[in-house]
mmCIF file of C-alpha atoms in Angstrom:
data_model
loop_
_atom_site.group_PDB
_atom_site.id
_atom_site.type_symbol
_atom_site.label_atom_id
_atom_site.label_comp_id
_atom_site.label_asym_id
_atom_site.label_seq_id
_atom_site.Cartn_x
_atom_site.Cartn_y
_atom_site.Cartn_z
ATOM 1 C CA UNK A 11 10.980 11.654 -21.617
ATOM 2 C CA UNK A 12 14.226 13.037 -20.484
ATOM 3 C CA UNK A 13 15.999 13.284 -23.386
ATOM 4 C CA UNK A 14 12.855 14.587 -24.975
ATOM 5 C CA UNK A 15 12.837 17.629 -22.623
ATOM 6 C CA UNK A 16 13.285 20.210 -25.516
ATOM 7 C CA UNK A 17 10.330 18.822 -27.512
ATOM 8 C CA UNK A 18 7.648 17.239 -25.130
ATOM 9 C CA UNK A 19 5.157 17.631 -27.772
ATOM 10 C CA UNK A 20 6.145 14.878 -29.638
ATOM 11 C CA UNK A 21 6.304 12.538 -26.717
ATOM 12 C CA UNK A 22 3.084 13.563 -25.451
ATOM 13 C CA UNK A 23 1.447 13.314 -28.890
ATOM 14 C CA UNK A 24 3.208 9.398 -28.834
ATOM 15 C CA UNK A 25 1.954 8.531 -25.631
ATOM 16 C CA UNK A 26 -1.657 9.544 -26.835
ATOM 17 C CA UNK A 27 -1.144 7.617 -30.287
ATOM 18 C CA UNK A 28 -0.238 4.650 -27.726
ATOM 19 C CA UNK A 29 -3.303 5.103 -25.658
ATOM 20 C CA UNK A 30 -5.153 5.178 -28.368
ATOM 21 C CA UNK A 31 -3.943 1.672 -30.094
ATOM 22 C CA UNK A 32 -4.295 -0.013 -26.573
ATOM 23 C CA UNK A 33 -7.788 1.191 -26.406
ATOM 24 C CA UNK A 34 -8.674 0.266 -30.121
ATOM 25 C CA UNK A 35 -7.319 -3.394 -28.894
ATOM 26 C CA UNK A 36 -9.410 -3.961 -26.181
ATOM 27 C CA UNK A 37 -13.173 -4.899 -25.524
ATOM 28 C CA UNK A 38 -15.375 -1.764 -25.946
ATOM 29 C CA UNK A 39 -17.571 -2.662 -23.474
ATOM 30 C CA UNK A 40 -14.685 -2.462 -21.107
ATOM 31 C CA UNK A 41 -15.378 1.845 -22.358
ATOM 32 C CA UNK A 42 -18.800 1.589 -21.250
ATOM 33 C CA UNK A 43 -20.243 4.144 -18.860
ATOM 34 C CA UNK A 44 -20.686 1.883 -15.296
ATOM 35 C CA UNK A 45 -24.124 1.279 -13.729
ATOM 36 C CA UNK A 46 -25.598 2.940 -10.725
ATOM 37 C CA UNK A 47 -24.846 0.132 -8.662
ATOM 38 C CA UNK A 48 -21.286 -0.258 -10.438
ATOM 39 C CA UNK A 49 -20.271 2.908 -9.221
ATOM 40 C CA UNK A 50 -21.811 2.583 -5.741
ATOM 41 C CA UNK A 51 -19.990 -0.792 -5.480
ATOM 42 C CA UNK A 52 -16.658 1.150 -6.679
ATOM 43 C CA UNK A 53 -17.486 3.853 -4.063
ATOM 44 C CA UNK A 54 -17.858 1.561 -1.071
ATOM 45 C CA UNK A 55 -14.866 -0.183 -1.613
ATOM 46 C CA UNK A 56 -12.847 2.964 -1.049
ATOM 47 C CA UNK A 57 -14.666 3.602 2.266
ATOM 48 C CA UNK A 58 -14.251 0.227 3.505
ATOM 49 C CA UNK A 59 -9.994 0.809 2.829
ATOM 50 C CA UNK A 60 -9.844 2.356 6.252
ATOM 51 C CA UNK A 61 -9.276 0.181 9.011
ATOM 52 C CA UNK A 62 -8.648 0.884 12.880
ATOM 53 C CA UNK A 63 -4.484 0.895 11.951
ATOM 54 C CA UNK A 64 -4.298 2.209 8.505
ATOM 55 C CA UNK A 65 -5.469 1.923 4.959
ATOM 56 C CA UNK A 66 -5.881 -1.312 2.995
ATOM 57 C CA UNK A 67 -4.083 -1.019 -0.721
ATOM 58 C CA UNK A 68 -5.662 -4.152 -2.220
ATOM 59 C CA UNK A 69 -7.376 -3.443 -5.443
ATOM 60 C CA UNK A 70 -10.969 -2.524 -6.298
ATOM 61 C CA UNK A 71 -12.806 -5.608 -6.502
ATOM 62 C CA UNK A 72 -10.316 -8.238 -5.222
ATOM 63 C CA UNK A 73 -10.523 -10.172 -2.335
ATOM 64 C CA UNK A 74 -8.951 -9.759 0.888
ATOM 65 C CA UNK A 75 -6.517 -12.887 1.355
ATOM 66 C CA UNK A 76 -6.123 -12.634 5.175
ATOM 67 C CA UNK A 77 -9.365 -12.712 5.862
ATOM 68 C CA UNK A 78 -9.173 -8.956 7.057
ATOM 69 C CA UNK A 79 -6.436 -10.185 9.375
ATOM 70 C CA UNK A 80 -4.844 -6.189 8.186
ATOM 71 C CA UNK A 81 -1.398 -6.792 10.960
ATOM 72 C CA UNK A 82 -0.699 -9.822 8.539
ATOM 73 C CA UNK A 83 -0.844 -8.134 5.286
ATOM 74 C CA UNK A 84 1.569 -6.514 3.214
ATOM 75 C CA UNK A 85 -1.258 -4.257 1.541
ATOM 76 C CA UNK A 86 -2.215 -2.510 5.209
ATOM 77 C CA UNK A 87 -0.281 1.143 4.771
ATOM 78 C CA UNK A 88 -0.089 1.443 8.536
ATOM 79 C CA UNK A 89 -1.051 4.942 10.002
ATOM 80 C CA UNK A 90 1.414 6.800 12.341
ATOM 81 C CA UNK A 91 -1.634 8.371 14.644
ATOM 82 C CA UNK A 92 -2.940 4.751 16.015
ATOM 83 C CA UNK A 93 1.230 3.396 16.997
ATOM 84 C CA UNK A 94 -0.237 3.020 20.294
ATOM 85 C CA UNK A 95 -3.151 0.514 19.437
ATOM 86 C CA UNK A 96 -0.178 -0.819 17.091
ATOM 87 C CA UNK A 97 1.984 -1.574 19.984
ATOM 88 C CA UNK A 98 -1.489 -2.944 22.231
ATOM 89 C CA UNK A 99 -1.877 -5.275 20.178
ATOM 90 C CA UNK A 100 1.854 -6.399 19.471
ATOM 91 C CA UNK A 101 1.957 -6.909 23.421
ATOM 92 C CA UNK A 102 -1.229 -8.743 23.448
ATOM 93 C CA UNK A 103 0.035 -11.298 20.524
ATOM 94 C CA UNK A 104 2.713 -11.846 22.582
ATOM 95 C CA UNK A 105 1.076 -12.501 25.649
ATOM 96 C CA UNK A 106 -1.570 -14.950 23.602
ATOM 97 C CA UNK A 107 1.723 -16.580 22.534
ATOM 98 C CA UNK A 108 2.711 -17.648 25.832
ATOM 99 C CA UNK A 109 -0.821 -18.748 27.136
ATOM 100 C CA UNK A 110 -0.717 -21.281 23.660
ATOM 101 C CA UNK A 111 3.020 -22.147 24.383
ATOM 102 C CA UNK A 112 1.838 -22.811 27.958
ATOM 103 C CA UNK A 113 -1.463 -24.700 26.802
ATOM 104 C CA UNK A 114 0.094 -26.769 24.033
ATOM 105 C CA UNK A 115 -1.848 -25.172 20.961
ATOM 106 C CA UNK A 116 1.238 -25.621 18.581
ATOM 107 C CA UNK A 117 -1.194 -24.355 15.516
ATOM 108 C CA UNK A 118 -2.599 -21.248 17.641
ATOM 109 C CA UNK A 119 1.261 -20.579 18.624
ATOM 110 C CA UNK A 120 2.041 -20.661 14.686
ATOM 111 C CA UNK A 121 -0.504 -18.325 13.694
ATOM 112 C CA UNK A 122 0.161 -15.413 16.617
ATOM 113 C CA UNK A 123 3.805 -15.558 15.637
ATOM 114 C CA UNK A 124 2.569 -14.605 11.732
ATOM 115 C CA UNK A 125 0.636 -12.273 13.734
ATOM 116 C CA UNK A 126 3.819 -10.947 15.704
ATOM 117 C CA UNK A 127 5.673 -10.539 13.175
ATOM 118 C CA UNK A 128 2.889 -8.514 10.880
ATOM 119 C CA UNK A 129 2.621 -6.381 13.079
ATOM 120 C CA UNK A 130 6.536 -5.565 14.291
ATOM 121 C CA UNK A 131 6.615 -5.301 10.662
ATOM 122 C CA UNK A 132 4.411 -1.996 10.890
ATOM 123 C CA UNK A 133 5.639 -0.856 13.427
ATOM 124 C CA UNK A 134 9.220 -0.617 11.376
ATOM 125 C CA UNK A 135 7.410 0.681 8.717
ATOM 126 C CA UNK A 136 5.604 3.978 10.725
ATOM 127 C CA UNK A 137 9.133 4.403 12.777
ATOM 128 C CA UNK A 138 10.906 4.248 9.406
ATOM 129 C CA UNK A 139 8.349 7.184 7.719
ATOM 130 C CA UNK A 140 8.531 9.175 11.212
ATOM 131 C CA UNK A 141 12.387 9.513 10.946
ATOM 132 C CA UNK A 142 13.075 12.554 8.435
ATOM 133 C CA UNK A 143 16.436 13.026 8.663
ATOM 134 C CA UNK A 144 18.269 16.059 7.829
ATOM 135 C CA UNK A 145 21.640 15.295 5.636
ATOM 136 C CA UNK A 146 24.065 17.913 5.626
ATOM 137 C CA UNK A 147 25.327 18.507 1.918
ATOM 138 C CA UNK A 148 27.856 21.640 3.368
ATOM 139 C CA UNK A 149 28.495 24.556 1.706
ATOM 140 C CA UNK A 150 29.729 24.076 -1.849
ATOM 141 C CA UNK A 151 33.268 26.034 -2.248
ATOM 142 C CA UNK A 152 35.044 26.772 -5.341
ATOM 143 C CA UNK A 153 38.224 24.834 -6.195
ATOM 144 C CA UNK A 154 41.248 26.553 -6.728
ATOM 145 C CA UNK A 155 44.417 25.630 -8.331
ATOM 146 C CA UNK A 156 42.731 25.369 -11.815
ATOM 147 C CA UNK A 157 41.244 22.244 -11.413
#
């Protein structure tokens, strides 16, 4: 759309003629208005996205593949206000991974360490959002020497 900056018309009037093939394409029951229960059962789902450390990003109707095991998935956008229950239960993992080291549970010790590393994974990930740096740009001068 860029280079279409002087006439945006035209590219919005091609992205609607676009839409509007892609719609003509597809089932139209897929246009229908949803049922009560549809649209409770759409509702829900966005309440149930917040968990104790975050918000799940899966999508509406799909299942959660770690079992709600959030520290493990990639979906779980962590949030910065619960680090502290973050880093509880880092140091607890790591605790349960010595008692199953010390106890001989090699596929308990395999599944904390997934576990471990989950959630030293979100920890990076709030520490990384926290840090706004400020880069210094300077003050822009004028050349001289015709240049």
């Amino acid at each position: 759309m860029g280079y279409k900056a002087i006439y945006p018309a035209e590219t919005i009037e091609a992205h609607r003629a676009f839409i509007a093939r892609r719609r003509a394409a597809r089932p139209s029951d897929e246009y229908r208005t949803p049922t009560e229960e549809e649209w409770d059962a759409f509702l829900a789902h966005f309440e149930k996205r917040k968990v104790s450390i975050g918000t799940c990003a899966r999508a509406f109707s799909s299942p959660c593949f770690h079992e709600h095991a959030c520290v493990r998935c990639s979906l779980l956008r962590p949030d910065p206000a619960p680090r502290g229950r973050l880093g509880e239960i880092r140091d607890n993992l790591v605790a349960r991974i010595a008692e199953a080291e010390r106890e001989g549970w090699l596929g308990e010790v395999e599944g904390l360490k997934v576990s471990l590393a989950g959630a030293e994974d979100k920890l990076a990930q709030i520490d990384r959002r926290s840090q706004k740096a400020t880069i210094s740009l300077g003050m822009p001068t004028t050349r001289s020497g015709g240049r």
